mmCIF file of C-alpha atoms in Angstrom:
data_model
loop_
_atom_site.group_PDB
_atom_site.id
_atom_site.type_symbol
_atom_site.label_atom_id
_atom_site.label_comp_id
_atom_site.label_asym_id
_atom_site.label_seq_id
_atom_site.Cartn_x
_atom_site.Cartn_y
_atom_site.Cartn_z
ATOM 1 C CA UNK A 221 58.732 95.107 6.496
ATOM 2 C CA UNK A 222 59.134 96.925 9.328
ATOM 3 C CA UNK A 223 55.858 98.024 11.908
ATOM 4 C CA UNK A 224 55.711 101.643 13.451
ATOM 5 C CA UNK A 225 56.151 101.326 16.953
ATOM 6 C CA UNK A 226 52.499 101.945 18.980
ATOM 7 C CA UNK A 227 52.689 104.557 21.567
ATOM 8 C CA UNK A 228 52.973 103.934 25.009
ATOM 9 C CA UNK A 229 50.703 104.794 27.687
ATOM 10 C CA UNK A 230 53.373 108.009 28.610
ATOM 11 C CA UNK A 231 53.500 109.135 25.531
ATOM 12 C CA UNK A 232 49.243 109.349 24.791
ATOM 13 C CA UNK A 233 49.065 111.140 28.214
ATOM 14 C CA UNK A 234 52.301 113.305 26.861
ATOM 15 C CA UNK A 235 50.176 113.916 23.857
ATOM 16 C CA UNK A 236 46.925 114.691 25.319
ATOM 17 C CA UNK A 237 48.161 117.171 27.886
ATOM 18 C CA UNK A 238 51.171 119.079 25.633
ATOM 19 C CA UNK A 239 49.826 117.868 22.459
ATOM 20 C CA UNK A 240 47.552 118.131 20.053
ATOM 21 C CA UNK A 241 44.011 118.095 21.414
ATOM 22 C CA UNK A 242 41.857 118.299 18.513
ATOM 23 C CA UNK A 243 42.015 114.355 18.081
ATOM 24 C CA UNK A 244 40.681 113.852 22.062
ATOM 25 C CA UNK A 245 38.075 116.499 21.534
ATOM 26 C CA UNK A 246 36.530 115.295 18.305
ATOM 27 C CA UNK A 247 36.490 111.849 19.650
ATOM 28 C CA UNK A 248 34.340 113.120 22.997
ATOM 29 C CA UNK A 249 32.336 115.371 20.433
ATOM 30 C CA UNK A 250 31.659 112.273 18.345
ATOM 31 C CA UNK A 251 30.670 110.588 21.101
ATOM 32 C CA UNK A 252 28.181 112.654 23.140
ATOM 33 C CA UNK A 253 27.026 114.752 20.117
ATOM 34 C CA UNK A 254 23.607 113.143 18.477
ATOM 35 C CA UNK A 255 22.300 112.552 14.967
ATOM 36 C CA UNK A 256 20.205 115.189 13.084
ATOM 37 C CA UNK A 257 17.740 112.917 12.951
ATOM 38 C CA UNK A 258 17.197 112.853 16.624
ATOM 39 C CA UNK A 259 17.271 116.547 17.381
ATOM 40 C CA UNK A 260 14.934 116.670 14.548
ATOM 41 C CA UNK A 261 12.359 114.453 16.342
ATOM 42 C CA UNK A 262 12.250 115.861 19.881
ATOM 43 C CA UNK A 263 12.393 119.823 18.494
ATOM 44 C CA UNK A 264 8.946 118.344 16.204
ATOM 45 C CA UNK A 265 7.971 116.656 20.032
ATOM 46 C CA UNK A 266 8.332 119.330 22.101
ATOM 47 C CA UNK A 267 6.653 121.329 19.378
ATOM 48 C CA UNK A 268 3.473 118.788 19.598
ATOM 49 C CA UNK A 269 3.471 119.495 23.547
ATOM 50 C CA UNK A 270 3.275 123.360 23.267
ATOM 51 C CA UNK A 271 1.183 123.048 20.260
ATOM 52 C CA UNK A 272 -2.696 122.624 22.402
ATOM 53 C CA UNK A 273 -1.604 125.189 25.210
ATOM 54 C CA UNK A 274 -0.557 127.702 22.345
ATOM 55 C CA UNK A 275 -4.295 127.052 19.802
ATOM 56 C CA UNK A 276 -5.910 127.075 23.465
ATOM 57 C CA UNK A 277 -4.170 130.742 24.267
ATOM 58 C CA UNK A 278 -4.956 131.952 20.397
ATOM 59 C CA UNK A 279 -8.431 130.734 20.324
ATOM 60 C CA UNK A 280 -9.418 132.114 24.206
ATOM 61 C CA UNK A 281 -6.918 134.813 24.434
ATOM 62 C CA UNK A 282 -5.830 136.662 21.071
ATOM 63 C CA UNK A 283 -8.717 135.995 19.167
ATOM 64 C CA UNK A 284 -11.412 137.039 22.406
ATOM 65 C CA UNK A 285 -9.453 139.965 22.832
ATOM 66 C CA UNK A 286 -9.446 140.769 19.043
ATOM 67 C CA UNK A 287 -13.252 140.131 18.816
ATOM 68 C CA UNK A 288 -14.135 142.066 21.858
ATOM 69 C CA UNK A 289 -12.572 145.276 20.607
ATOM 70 C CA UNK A 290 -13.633 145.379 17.393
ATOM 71 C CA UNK A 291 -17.259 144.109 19.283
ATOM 72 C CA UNK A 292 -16.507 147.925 21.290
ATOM 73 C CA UNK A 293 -17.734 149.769 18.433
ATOM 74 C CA UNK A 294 -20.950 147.826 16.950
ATOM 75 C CA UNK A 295 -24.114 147.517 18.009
ATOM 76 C CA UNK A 296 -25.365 143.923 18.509
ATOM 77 C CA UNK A 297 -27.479 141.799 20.371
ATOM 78 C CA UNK A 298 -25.488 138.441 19.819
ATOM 79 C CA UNK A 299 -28.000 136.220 17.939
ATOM 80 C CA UNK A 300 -28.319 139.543 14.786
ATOM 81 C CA UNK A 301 -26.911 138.084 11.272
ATOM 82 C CA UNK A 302 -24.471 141.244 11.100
ATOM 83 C CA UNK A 303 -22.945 144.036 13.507
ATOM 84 C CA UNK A 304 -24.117 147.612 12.840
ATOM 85 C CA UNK A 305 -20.664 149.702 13.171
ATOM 86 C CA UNK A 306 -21.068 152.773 15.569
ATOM 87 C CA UNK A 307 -17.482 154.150 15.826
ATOM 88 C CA UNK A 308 -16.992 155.429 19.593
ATOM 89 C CA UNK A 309 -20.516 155.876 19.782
ATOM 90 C CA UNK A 310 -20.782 153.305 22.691
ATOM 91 C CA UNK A 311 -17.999 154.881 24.697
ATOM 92 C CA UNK A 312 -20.238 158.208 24.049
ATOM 93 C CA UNK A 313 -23.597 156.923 25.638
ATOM 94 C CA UNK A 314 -21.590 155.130 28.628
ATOM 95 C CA UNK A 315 -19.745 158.188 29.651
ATOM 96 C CA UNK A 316 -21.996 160.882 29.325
ATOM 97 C CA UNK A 317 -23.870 160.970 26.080
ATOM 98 C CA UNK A 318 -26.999 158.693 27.042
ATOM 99 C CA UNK A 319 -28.972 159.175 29.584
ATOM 100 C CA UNK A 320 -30.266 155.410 30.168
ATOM 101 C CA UNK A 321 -26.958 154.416 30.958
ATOM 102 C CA UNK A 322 -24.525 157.037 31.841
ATOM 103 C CA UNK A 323 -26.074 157.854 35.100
ATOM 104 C CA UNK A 324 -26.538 154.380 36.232
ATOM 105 C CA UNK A 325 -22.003 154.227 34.968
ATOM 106 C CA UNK A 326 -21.513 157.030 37.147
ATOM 107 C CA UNK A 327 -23.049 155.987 40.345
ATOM 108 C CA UNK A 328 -21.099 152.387 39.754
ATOM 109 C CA UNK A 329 -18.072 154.307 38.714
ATOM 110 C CA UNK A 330 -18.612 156.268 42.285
ATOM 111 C CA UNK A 331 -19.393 153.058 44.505
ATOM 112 C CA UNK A 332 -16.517 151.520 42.511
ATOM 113 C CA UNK A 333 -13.859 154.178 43.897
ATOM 114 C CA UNK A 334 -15.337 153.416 47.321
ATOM 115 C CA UNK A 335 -14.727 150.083 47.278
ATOM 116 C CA UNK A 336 -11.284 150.550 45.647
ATOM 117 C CA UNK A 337 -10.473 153.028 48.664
ATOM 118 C CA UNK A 338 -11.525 151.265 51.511
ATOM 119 C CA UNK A 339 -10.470 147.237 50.263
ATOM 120 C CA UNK A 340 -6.577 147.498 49.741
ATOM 121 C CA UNK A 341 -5.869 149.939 53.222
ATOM 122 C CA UNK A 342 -8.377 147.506 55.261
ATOM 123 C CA UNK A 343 -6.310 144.567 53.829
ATOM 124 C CA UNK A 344 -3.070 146.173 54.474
ATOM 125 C CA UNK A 345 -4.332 147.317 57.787
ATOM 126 C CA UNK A 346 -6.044 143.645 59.101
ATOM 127 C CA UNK A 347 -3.554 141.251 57.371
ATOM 128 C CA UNK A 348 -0.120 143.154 58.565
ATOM 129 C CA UNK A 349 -0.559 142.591 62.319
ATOM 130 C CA UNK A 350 -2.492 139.668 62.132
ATOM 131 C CA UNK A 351 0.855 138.205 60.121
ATOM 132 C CA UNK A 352 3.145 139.892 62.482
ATOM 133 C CA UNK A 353 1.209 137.882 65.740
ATOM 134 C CA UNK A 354 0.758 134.762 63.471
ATOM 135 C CA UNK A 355 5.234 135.369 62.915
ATOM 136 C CA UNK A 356 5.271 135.941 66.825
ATOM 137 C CA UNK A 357 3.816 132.831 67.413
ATOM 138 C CA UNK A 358 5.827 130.350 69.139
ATOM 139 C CA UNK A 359 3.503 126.965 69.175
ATOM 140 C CA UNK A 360 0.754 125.934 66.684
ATOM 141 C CA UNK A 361 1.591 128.282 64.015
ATOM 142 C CA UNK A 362 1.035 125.591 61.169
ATOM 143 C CA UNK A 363 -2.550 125.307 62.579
ATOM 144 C CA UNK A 364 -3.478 128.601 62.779
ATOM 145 C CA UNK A 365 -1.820 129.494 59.181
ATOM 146 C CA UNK A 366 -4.474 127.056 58.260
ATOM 147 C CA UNK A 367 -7.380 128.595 60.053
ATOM 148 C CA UNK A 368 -7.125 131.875 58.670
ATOM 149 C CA UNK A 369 -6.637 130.329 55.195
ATOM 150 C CA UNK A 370 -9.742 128.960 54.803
ATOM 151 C CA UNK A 371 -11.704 132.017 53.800
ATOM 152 C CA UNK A 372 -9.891 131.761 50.450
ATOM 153 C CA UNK A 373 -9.605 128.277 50.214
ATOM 154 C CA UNK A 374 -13.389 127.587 50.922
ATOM 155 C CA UNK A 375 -15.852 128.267 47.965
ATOM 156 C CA UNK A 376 -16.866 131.308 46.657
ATOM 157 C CA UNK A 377 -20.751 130.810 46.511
ATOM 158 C CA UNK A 378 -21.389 128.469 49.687
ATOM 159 C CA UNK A 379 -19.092 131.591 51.495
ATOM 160 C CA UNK A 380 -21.364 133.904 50.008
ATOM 161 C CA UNK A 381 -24.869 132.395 50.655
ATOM 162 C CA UNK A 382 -23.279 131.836 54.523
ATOM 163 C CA UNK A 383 -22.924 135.646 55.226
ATOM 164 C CA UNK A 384 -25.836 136.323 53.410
ATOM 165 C CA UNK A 385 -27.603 134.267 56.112
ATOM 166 C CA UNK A 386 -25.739 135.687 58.646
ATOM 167 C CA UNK A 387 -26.463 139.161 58.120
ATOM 168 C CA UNK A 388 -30.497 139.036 57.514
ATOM 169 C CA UNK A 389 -32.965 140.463 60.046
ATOM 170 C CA UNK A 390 -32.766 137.164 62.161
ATOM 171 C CA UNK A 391 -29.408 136.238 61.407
ATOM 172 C CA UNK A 392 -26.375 136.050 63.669
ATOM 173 C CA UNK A 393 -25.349 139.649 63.464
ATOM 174 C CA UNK A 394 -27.976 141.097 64.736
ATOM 175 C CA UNK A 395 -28.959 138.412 67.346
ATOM 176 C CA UNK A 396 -25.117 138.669 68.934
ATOM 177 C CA UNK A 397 -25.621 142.625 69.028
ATOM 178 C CA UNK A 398 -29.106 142.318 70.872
ATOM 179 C CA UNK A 399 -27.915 139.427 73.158
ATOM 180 C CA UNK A 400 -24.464 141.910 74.307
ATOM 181 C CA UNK A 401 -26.922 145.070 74.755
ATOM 182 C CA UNK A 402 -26.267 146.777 71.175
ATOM 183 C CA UNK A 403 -29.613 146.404 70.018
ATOM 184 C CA UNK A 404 -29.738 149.493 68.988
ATOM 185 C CA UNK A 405 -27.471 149.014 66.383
ATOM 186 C CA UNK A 406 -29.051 145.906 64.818
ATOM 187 C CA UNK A 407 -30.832 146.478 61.433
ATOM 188 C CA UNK A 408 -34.632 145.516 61.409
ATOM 189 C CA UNK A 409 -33.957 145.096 57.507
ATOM 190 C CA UNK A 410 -31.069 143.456 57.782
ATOM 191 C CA UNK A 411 -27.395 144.804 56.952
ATOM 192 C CA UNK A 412 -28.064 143.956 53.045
ATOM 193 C CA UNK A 413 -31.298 145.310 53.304
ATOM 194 C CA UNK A 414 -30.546 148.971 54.526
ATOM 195 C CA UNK A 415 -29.066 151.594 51.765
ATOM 196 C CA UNK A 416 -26.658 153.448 54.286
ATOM 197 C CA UNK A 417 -25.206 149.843 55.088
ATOM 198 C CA UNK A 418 -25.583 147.280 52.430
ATOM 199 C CA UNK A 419 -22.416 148.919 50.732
ATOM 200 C CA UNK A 420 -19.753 149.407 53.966
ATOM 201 C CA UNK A 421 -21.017 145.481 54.418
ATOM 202 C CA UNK A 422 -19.642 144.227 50.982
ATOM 203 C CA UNK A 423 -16.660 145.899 51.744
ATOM 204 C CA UNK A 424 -16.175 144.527 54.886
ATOM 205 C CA UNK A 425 -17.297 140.826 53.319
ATOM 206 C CA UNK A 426 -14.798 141.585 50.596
ATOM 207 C CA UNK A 427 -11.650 142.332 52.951
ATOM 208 C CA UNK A 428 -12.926 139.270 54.926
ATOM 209 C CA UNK A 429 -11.808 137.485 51.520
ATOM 210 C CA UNK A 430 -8.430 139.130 50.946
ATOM 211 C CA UNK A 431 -7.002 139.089 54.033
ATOM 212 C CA UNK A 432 -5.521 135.332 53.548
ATOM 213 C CA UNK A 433 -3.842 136.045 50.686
ATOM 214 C CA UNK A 434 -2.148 139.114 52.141
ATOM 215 C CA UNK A 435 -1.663 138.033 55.559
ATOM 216 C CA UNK A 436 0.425 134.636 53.867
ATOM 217 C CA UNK A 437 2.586 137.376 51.889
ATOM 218 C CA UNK A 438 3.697 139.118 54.717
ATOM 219 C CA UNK A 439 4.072 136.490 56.551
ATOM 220 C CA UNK A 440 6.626 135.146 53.991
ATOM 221 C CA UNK A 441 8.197 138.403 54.427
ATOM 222 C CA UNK A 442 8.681 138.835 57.649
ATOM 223 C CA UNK A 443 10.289 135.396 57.474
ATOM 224 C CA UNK A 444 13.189 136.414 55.016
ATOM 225 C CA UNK A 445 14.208 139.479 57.892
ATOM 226 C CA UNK A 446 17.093 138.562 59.186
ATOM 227 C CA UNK A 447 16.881 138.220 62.945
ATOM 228 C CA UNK A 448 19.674 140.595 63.136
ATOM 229 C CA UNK A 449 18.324 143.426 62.269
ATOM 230 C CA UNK A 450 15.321 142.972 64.659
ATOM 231 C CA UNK A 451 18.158 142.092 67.723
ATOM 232 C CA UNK A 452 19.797 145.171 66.620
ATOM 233 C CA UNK A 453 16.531 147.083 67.116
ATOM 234 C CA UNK A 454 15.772 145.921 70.414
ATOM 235 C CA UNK A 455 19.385 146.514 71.653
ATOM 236 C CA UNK A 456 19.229 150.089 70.486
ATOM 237 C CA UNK A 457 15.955 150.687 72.651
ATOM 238 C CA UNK A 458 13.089 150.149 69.961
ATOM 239 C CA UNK A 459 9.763 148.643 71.868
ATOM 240 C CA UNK A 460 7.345 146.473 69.681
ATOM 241 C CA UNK A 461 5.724 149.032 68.225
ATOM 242 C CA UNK A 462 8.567 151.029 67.241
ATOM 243 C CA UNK A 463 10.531 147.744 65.565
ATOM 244 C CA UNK A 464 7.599 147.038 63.593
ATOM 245 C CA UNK A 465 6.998 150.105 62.375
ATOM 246 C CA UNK A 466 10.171 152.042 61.452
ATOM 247 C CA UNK A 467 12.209 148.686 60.757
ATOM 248 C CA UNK A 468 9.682 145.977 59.559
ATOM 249 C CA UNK A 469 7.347 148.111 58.010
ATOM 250 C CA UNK A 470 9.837 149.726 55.020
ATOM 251 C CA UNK A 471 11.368 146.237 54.985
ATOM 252 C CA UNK A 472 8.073 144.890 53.684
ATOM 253 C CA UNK A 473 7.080 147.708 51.458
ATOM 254 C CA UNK A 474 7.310 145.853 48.627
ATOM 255 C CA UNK A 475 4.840 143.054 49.753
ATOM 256 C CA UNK A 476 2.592 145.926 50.383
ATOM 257 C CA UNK A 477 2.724 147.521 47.250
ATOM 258 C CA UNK A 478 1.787 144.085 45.386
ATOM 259 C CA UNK A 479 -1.324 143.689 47.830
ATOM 260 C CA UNK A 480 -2.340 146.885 47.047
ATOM 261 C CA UNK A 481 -2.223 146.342 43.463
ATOM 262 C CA UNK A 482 -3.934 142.817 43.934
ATOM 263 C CA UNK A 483 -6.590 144.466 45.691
ATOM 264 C CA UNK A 484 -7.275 147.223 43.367
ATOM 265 C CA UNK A 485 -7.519 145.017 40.189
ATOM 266 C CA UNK A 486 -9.475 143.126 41.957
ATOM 267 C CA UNK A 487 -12.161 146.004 43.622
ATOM 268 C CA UNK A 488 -12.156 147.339 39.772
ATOM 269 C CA UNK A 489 -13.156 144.116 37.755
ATOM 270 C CA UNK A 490 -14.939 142.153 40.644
ATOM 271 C CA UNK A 491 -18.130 141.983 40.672
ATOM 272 C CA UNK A 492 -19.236 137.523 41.862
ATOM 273 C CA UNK A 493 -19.902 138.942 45.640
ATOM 274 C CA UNK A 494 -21.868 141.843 44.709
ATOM 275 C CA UNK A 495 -24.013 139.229 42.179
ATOM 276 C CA UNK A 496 -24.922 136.943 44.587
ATOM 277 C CA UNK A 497 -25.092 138.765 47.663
ATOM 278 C CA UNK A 498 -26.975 141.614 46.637
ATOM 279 C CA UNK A 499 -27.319 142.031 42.547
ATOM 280 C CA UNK A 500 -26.569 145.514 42.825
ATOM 281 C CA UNK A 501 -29.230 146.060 45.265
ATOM 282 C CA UNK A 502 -31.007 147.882 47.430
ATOM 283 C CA UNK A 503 -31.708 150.153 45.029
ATOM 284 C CA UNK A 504 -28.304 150.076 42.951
ATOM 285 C CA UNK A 505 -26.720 151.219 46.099
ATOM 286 C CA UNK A 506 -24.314 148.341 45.741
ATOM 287 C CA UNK A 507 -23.805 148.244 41.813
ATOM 288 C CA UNK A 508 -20.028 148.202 40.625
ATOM 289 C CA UNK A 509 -18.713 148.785 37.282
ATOM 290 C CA UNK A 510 -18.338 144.858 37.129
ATOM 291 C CA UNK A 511 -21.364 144.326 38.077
ATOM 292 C CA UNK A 512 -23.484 146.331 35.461
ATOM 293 C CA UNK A 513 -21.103 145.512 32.533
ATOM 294 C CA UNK A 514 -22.620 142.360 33.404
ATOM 295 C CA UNK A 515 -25.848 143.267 33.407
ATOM 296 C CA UNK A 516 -25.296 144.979 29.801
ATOM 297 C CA UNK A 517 -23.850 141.896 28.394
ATOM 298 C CA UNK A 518 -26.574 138.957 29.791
ATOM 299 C CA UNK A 519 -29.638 140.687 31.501
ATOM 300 C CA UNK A 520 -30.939 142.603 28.459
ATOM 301 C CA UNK A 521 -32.731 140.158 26.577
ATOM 302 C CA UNK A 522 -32.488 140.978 22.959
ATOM 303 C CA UNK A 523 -31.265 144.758 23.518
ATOM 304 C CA UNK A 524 -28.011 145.463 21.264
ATOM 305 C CA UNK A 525 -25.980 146.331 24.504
ATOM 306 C CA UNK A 526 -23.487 143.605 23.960
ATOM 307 C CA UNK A 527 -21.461 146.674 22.257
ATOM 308 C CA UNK A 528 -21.982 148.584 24.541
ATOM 309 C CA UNK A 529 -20.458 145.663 27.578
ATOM 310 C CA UNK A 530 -17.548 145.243 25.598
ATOM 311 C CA UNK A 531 -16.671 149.091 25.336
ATOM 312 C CA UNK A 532 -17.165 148.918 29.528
ATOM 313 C CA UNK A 533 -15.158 146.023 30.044
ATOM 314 C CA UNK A 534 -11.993 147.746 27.545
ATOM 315 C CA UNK A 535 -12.256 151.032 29.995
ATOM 316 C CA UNK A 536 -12.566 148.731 32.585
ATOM 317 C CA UNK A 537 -8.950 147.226 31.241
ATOM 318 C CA UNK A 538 -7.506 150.834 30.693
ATOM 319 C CA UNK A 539 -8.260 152.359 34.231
ATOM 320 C CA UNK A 540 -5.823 148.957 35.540
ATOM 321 C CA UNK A 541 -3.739 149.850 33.392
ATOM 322 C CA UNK A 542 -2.797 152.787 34.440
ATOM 323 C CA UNK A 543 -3.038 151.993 38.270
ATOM 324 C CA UNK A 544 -0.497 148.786 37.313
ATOM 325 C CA UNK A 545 1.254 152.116 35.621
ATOM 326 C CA UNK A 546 0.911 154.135 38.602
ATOM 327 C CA UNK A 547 2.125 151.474 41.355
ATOM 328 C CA UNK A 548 5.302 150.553 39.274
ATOM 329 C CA UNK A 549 5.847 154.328 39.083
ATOM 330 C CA UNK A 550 6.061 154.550 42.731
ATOM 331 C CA UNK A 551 7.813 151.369 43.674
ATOM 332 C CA UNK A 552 10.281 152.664 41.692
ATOM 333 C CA UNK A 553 10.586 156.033 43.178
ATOM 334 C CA UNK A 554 10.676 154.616 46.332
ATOM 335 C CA UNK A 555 13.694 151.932 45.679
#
């Protein structure tokens, strides 16, 4: 009996480059391919990770969304058996149809649009220079990244109860205006305390917040720029003020549009400073749409206003809608 010859070395190689290559590719498919069984078992594990994050988004997302619209158009007080169903009845009485609460809606609606005006171009107009000297810097820059960081790292309610202090009767404002010779400008009520001021103060407390945030954006901007385009500024002629506004400034447009939105959203649905600084006060002069759809929700005792809260907080939701609408509108006209 006579035995097949086995193939060299040469002639594999031979058969494996000019050859047939099925053989060598099921082989290296056989080997690094796995059982059934085991992609079975880490699909079902990955599924058992996602699994609490996806119940913890249907239970506090879908479903509170679901029950607060359908809440939009009842009447309830949250501890009745059974909703009485009032069709758009509640956005009726909030916009003009009631005259307990359709007044008070329009003056928040009114010092809403103030703050919504004056927050995102005080932002834009603090945080862009103070990121364009913080760029500038040449020593310590790390350091005083951090300083100006803290007002949004620190917390909310101790930063709140700290300017409240600061701008009473006796507080720091007006002790630093009488001690310079301003004393005339101080307020003997304090800024919280006097209608014609209490609302340009939250404003100015509320920028004081959103400048970090916006400041660190540009900053990160201004450090993608490549440093040619800036050297070919300055050899053309272009002084400081000129480079950062015709060549920096579009360059960073972007960033600006995203503060702007930030800021909005946030002047629209806000409403923690305005609770614990001044609760809407003096004399609803500082009351935001936030603010009293709060107040319709928790500081009505037993009224059925709940309803009513819910259809507040969904226009609430459709007005940033269509200023997210608006924004994307223009950054798109402008690209």
């Amino acid at each position: 009996m006579t035995t097949a010859p086995r193939p060299t070395l040469t002639e594999t190689a031979g058969a494996g480059r000019g050859g047939d290559p099925r053989p060598a590719a099921r082989a290296a498919a056989g080997r690094g391919a796995r059982p059934p069984r085991r992609r079975g078992y880490e699909a079902v594990s990955g599924y058992l990770f996602v699994a609490p994050a996806v119940v913890l988004f249907a239970v506090m997302g879908l479903y509170t969304v679901g029950y607060g619209f359908l809440l939009s158009f009842a009447r309830w007080n949250g501890f009745a058996p059974r909703w009485d169903w009032v069709g758009l009845q509640n956005y009726k009485d909030l916009l003009w149809q009631n005259p307990a609460y359709a007044p008070r809606l329009h003056h928040a609606a009114l010092h809403t649009l103030y703050v919504m005006i004056a927050v995102p171009l005080l932002t834009v107009a603090v945080s862009f220079p103070l990121a364009i000297l913080l760029n500038s810097a040449k020593r310590m820059q790390g350091v005083l990244r951090s300083v100006y960081f803290v007002p949004y790292v620190t917390s909310g309610i101790a930063v709140f109860f700290a300017w409240q202090y600061i701008l009473q009767p006796d507080g720091a404002v007006n002790t630093l205006l009488s001690s310079v010779g301003m004393g005339s400008l101080a307020q003997p009520q304090g800024w919280l305390g006097n209608p014609h001021t209490a609302l340009p103060t939250m404003i100015v407390v509320t920028v004081w917040g959103a400048v970090p945030v916006a400041m660190l954006m540009y900053l990160t901007g201004l450090q993608t720029i490549d440093r040619s385009v800036m050297e070919a500024a300055q050899l053309d002629g272009a002084g400081w003020w000129r480079t950062n506004m015709s060549v920096v400034w579009p360059l960073v447009r972007p960033i600006t549009s995203i503060v702007v939105l930030l800021n909005l959203r946030d002047s629209l649905q806000g409403f923690q400073t305005f609770l614990v600084m001044t609760n809407g006060g003096p004399g609803d002069h500082t009351n935001v749409l936030g603010l009293e759809a709060y107040r319709l929700a928790f500081l009505k005792d037993l009224a059925p206003t709940l309803g009513l809260a819910s259809a507040l907080g969904w226009l609430l939701f459709a007005a940033a809608v269509v200023l997210a609408l608006i924004n994307l509108r223009v950054m798109r006209s402008r690209t």
